[in-house]
């Protein structure tokens, strides 16, 4: 049934209200970042971004965040594809128990494991290193990625898999040449989610590293805010700098991301 004119007007009005609530904080931060800084720097407009970049050392923090995010995304997505394929298409003893063990990584909050994880990594000599930031996030992302890709592979066309097997294709060829190419929307959705979670992670870098060059962008922004509590303009400019990469990644991949969500990669 087609919606009436009143229903359509009500829907658009409701969407407009929610849109204003969502865009309000963004517009406020942008307006503050482009305003005049009265805390002593005397900068204004786009000069605030250059000033914040220079004083806050955001170049170093962004390089670290990019390195961590790319590493976590590549490793976790690759491992998620392999584990999701195994759980989604194979039947082996202990598969159910092992899969639910993976789900603990989704259920368990970071706050509950960060302290014992710190002591474990310190025993291995990995604290205050790049891997102390990347490896825990790989483990967390693989837990969700396995759940995500398992659901996709279980819902994939069985006829394609059976046809590939009849043609003599093994598991490796079936995975990469038959199942992965149609999985682009699900994979892009997973990539965007893992990238956003990794980029915005704050607690793990805060606990695991002390060297300034190993700080990620959100952690660097926190230290920057401690230095400029009275200069909201430069703080807003720093927040825009830190948040821009996530916005760009989502804007570039939004079509595939939305397609993956609408297709319902998780159909169970």
Short mmCIF file of C-alpha atoms in Angstrom, two decimals, residues 26 69 116 126 134 148 154 166 182 189 198-199 234 240 258:
data_model
loop_
_atom_site.label_atom_id
_atom_site.label_comp_id
_atom_site.label_asym_id
_atom_site.label_seq_id
_atom_site.Cartn_x
_atom_site.Cartn_y
_atom_site.Cartn_z
CA UNK A 26 29.11 18.68 13.65
CA UNK A 69 44.30 0.93 11.30
CA UNK A 116 45.62 -8.54 32.46
CA UNK A 126 55.69 -5.86 23.79
CA UNK A 134 47.67 -3.39 16.99
CA UNK A 148 30.04 -11.62 10.22
CA UNK A 154 26.32 -19.90 5.31
CA UNK A 166 32.44 -30.71 -9.52
CA UNK A 182 30.28 -11.72 -4.69
CA UNK A 189 30.97 -3.20 5.44
CA UNK A 198 40.30 0.84 15.31
CA UNK A 199 40.67 4.54 14.52
CA UNK A 234 42.19 24.98 18.56
CA UNK A 240 38.09 17.99 13.03
CA UNK A 258 24.96 0.59 2.75
#
